[in-house]
Amino acid sequence: MTIMAAASREGKTLRDVVFAAGAAAREAAAQYGADKVVNATVGCYAGDDEKLACLPVVEQLYRSLPMSDFITYAPPLGLEGYRQAVIDETFEGCRPDGYVDAVATSGGTGAIHIAIANYSEVGDVVLTTDWRWNIYDCLCQEIGRDLHTFSMMDDQGHFNTAAFSAAVSNILRRQDSLLLILNTPANNPTGFALSDTEWADVLEVCRLHEKNGKRISILVDIAYI
């Protein structure tokens, strides 16, 4: 057998634990009956029939658009009106007093990939919490980054600022910049959200290192906001 893929790509596999659990739930429903199995694995909007559903207003809007809006090319950065609408929808009345811009991506996963590629160097360590979506690991590995984690919650169930600070300090002894990924609010898979006070602690740790010439970028994964 001749393998056409590059040697560095041979044996490449991906197993998403959420989709694997979903498949197991569907198999169990087929075996034991759907009334005996609750499949709560994938955070999708479903109807009473447990099938994937769409908000009626969304479907109505899509079907009212002219076909040319579906099939025409969009600029690489995304349509200007769309980008501004995303900014308005994201921040609502809490828009920060600073430079704000947006770029279209191929979904939330695409946004994470772009952030990793553009705010970290090849060979860098990227930092996130121990409770995380495991695709973070794959996205980092795919483009030559190394994902490290810290304990997200302390014994009282609060954000573990001490563990976070120690992890940041350790990494920045070896590299000059750091990309931090925080999935909040509604962390996947815990539902945890940083409070305003905990956010202030995170920013204080970052400012401390920035005063010493380090660069820290924070990717806030708000997929479940």
Short mmCIF file of C-alpha atoms in Angstrom, two decimals:
data_model
loop_
_atom_site.label_atom_id
_atom_site.label_comp_id
_atom_site.label_asym_id
_atom_site.label_seq_id
_atom_site.Cartn_x
_atom_site.Cartn_y
_atom_site.Cartn_z
CA MET A 1 0.00 0.00 0.00
CA THR A 2 1.33 3.42 -0.93
CA ILE A 3 0.65 6.19 1.57
CA MET A 4 0.26 9.55 -0.14
CA ALA A 5 0.01 11.69 2.98
CA ALA A 6 3.12 13.41 4.31
CA ALA A 7 5.04 11.33 6.82
CA SER A 8 4.37 13.94 9.50
CA ARG A 9 0.62 13.41 9.04
CA GLU A 10 0.49 9.62 9.12
CA GLY A 11 -1.61 8.16 11.89
CA LYS A 12 -3.41 11.42 12.54
CA THR A 13 -6.63 10.82 14.50
CA LEU A 14 -9.11 12.88 16.45
CA ARG A 15 -11.50 11.64 19.12
CA ASP A 16 -13.85 14.23 20.58
CA VAL A 17 -15.10 12.92 23.93
CA VAL A 18 -18.38 14.85 23.67
CA PHE A 19 -19.32 13.40 20.28
CA ALA A 20 -18.15 9.97 21.42
CA ALA A 21 -20.45 10.19 24.45
CA GLY A 22 -23.27 11.35 22.18
CA ALA A 23 -22.79 8.35 19.92
CA ALA A 24 -22.86 6.07 22.98
CA ALA A 25 -26.12 7.67 24.13
CA ARG A 26 -27.72 7.14 20.71
CA GLU A 27 -26.63 3.50 20.73
CA ALA A 28 -28.06 3.05 24.22
CA ALA A 29 -31.35 4.65 23.13
CA ALA A 30 -31.56 2.26 20.19
CA GLN A 31 -30.86 -0.70 22.46
CA TYR A 32 -32.91 0.16 25.55
CA GLY A 33 -35.45 2.66 24.21
CA ALA A 34 -35.32 6.42 23.82
CA ASP A 35 -37.59 6.88 26.86
CA LYS A 36 -34.86 5.37 29.06
CA VAL A 37 -31.94 7.51 27.84
CA VAL A 38 -31.34 11.24 28.20
CA ASN A 39 -28.72 12.52 25.76
CA ALA A 40 -27.39 15.78 27.21
CA THR A 41 -23.98 15.67 25.56
CA VAL A 42 -24.07 18.36 22.87
CA GLY A 43 -25.22 21.88 23.67
CA CYS A 44 -27.62 22.29 20.77
CA TYR A 45 -31.13 23.73 20.61
CA ALA A 46 -33.67 20.93 20.26
CA GLY A 47 -37.43 20.76 20.00
CA ASP A 48 -39.81 18.65 22.05
CA ASP A 49 -39.15 15.84 19.59
CA GLU A 50 -35.46 15.93 20.67
CA LYS A 51 -34.40 16.79 17.11
CA LEU A 52 -32.15 19.70 16.18
CA ALA A 53 -34.29 22.82 15.95
CA CYS A 54 -33.99 26.35 14.65
CA LEU A 55 -35.56 29.48 16.09
CA PRO A 56 -38.48 30.35 13.79
CA VAL A 57 -37.35 33.96 13.39
CA VAL A 58 -33.92 32.78 12.22
CA GLU A 59 -35.41 30.42 9.64
CA GLN A 60 -37.79 33.15 8.46
CA LEU A 61 -34.94 35.61 7.98
CA TYR A 62 -32.76 33.12 6.11
CA ARG A 63 -35.55 32.17 3.74
CA SER A 64 -36.31 35.84 3.02
CA LEU A 65 -32.79 36.57 1.79
CA PRO A 66 -32.15 36.74 -1.96
CA MET A 67 -30.13 33.85 -3.38
CA SER A 68 -27.35 36.26 -4.38
CA ASP A 69 -26.65 36.87 -0.68
CA PHE A 70 -25.99 33.15 -0.23
CA ILE A 71 -23.80 32.49 -3.25
CA THR A 72 -21.70 35.63 -3.63
CA TYR A 73 -18.16 35.87 -2.27
CA ALA A 74 -17.64 37.80 0.94
CA PRO A 75 -14.42 39.74 1.61
CA PRO A 76 -11.82 37.77 3.62
CA LEU A 77 -12.39 39.85 6.76
CA GLY A 78 -16.17 39.56 6.51
CA LEU A 79 -18.81 42.07 5.49
CA GLU A 80 -18.41 45.40 7.26
CA GLY A 81 -22.03 45.51 8.40
CA TYR A 82 -21.79 41.99 9.79
CA ARG A 83 -18.57 42.73 11.65
CA GLN A 84 -20.00 45.83 13.28
CA ALA A 85 -23.16 43.93 14.24
CA VAL A 86 -21.01 41.25 15.88
CA ILE A 87 -19.21 43.88 17.94
CA ASP A 88 -22.48 45.48 19.02
CA GLU A 89 -24.03 42.13 19.90
CA THR A 90 -20.96 40.97 21.82
CA PHE A 91 -20.48 44.00 24.04
CA GLU A 92 -23.98 45.54 24.06
CA GLY A 93 -23.79 48.33 26.65
CA CYS A 94 -20.37 47.31 27.96
CA ARG A 95 -18.16 48.21 25.01
CA PRO A 96 -14.60 48.82 26.27
CA ASP A 97 -12.98 52.23 25.95
CA GLY A 98 -10.31 51.17 23.48
CA TYR A 99 -9.64 49.81 20.00
CA VAL A 100 -12.26 47.26 18.93
CA ASP A 101 -12.48 45.38 15.65
CA ALA A 102 -13.82 42.08 14.34
CA VAL A 103 -12.97 39.48 11.72
CA ALA A 104 -15.15 36.74 10.26
CA THR A 105 -14.03 33.16 10.95
CA SER A 106 -15.21 29.66 10.13
CA GLY A 107 -17.20 29.33 13.34
CA GLY A 108 -16.04 29.46 16.94
CA THR A 109 -13.41 26.77 16.39
CA GLY A 110 -11.99 28.84 13.55
CA ALA A 111 -11.77 31.86 15.85
CA ILE A 112 -9.78 29.86 18.40
CA HIS A 113 -7.47 28.52 15.68
CA ILE A 114 -6.82 32.03 14.34
CA ALA A 115 -6.06 33.34 17.83
CA ILE A 116 -3.57 30.56 18.54
CA ALA A 117 -1.87 31.04 15.17
CA ASN A 118 -1.59 34.81 15.46
CA TYR A 119 -0.95 35.41 19.16
CA SER A 120 1.60 32.69 19.87
CA GLU A 121 4.84 31.57 18.27
CA VAL A 122 5.65 28.11 16.95
CA GLY A 123 6.96 26.12 19.90
CA ASP A 124 5.27 28.38 22.47
CA VAL A 125 3.27 27.22 25.45
CA VAL A 126 -0.39 28.29 25.43
CA LEU A 127 -2.15 28.36 28.80
CA THR A 128 -5.70 27.38 29.74
CA THR A 129 -7.66 25.76 32.57
CA ASP A 130 -7.60 22.07 33.42
CA TRP A 131 -11.37 21.85 32.85
CA ARG A 132 -11.58 22.60 29.13
CA TRP A 133 -12.87 21.60 25.71
CA ASN A 134 -10.33 19.02 24.58
CA ILE A 135 -10.22 20.44 21.05
CA TYR A 136 -8.00 23.21 22.47
CA ASP A 137 -5.27 20.56 22.73
CA CYS A 138 -5.75 19.48 19.11
CA LEU A 139 -5.71 23.03 17.76
CA CYS A 140 -2.44 23.78 19.55
CA GLN A 141 -0.80 20.52 18.54
CA GLU A 142 -1.86 20.97 14.92
CA ILE A 143 0.21 24.15 14.52
CA GLY A 144 3.16 23.36 16.75
CA ARG A 145 2.10 24.83 20.07
CA ASP A 146 2.10 23.14 23.49
CA LEU A 147 -1.01 23.52 25.66
CA HIS A 148 -0.41 23.72 29.41
CA THR A 149 -3.11 23.90 32.08
CA PHE A 150 -3.60 25.10 35.64
CA SER A 151 -6.18 24.13 38.25
CA MET A 152 -9.22 26.29 37.48
CA MET A 153 -10.97 26.10 40.87
CA ASP A 154 -9.66 26.15 44.42
CA ASP A 155 -11.05 24.13 47.34
CA GLN A 156 -13.85 26.66 47.84
CA GLY A 157 -14.99 26.49 44.22
CA HIS A 158 -13.58 29.91 43.30
CA PHE A 159 -11.20 30.74 40.48
CA ASN A 160 -7.75 29.55 41.53
CA THR A 161 -5.83 32.81 41.22
CA ALA A 162 -2.79 31.38 42.99
CA ALA A 163 -2.48 28.47 40.55
CA PHE A 164 -3.06 30.82 37.62
CA SER A 165 -0.40 33.27 38.79
CA ALA A 166 2.13 30.48 39.35
CA ALA A 167 1.49 29.01 35.90
CA VAL A 168 1.87 32.37 34.15
CA SER A 169 5.11 33.14 36.03
CA ASN A 170 6.57 29.74 35.20
CA ILE A 171 5.82 30.04 31.48
CA LEU A 172 7.06 33.61 31.16
CA ARG A 173 10.42 32.62 32.59
CA ARG A 174 10.93 30.71 29.32
CA GLN A 175 9.14 32.86 26.72
CA ASP A 176 8.44 36.55 26.19
CA SER A 177 4.75 36.34 25.30
CA LEU A 178 1.80 34.20 26.31
CA LEU A 179 -1.65 33.41 24.95
CA LEU A 180 -4.16 32.67 27.70
CA ILE A 181 -7.47 30.93 26.84
CA LEU A 182 -10.32 31.39 29.33
CA ASN A 183 -13.68 29.78 28.56
CA THR A 184 -16.12 31.89 30.56
CA PRO A 185 -18.96 32.33 31.29
CA ALA A 186 -20.43 28.82 31.30
CA ASN A 187 -17.13 26.97 31.06
CA ASN A 188 -17.30 23.75 29.08
CA PRO A 189 -17.79 21.30 30.79
CA THR A 190 -18.35 22.78 34.29
CA GLY A 191 -20.56 25.82 33.74
CA PHE A 192 -18.13 27.87 35.86
CA ALA A 193 -17.89 31.65 35.33
CA LEU A 194 -15.34 34.13 36.62
CA SER A 195 -16.76 36.87 38.84
CA ASP A 196 -15.85 40.53 38.34
CA THR A 197 -13.46 40.28 41.29
CA GLU A 198 -11.77 37.20 39.84
CA TRP A 199 -11.42 38.93 36.48
CA ALA A 200 -9.75 41.85 38.26
CA ASP A 201 -7.29 39.38 39.81
CA VAL A 202 -6.52 37.86 36.38
CA LEU A 203 -5.85 41.28 34.88
CA GLU A 204 -3.68 42.29 37.83
CA VAL A 205 -1.47 39.24 37.31
CA CYS A 206 -1.19 40.06 33.59
CA ARG A 207 -0.33 43.72 34.23
CA LEU A 208 2.40 42.70 36.65
CA HIS A 209 4.20 40.72 33.95
CA GLU A 210 3.57 43.33 31.29
CA LYS A 211 5.38 45.87 33.47
CA ASN A 212 8.39 43.55 33.17
CA GLY A 213 8.27 43.64 29.37
CA LYS A 214 6.20 40.51 28.76
CA ARG A 215 3.23 40.38 26.38
CA ILE A 216 0.01 38.59 27.36
CA SER A 217 -2.99 38.09 25.07
CA ILE A 218 -6.27 36.80 26.49
CA LEU A 219 -8.67 34.80 24.33
CA VAL A 220 -12.07 34.77 26.05
CA ASP A 221 -14.08 31.88 24.64
CA ILE A 222 -17.67 33.13 25.06
CA ALA A 223 -19.30 30.35 23.04
CA TYR A 224 -21.92 29.77 25.76
CA ILE A 225 -22.47 33.35 26.92
#
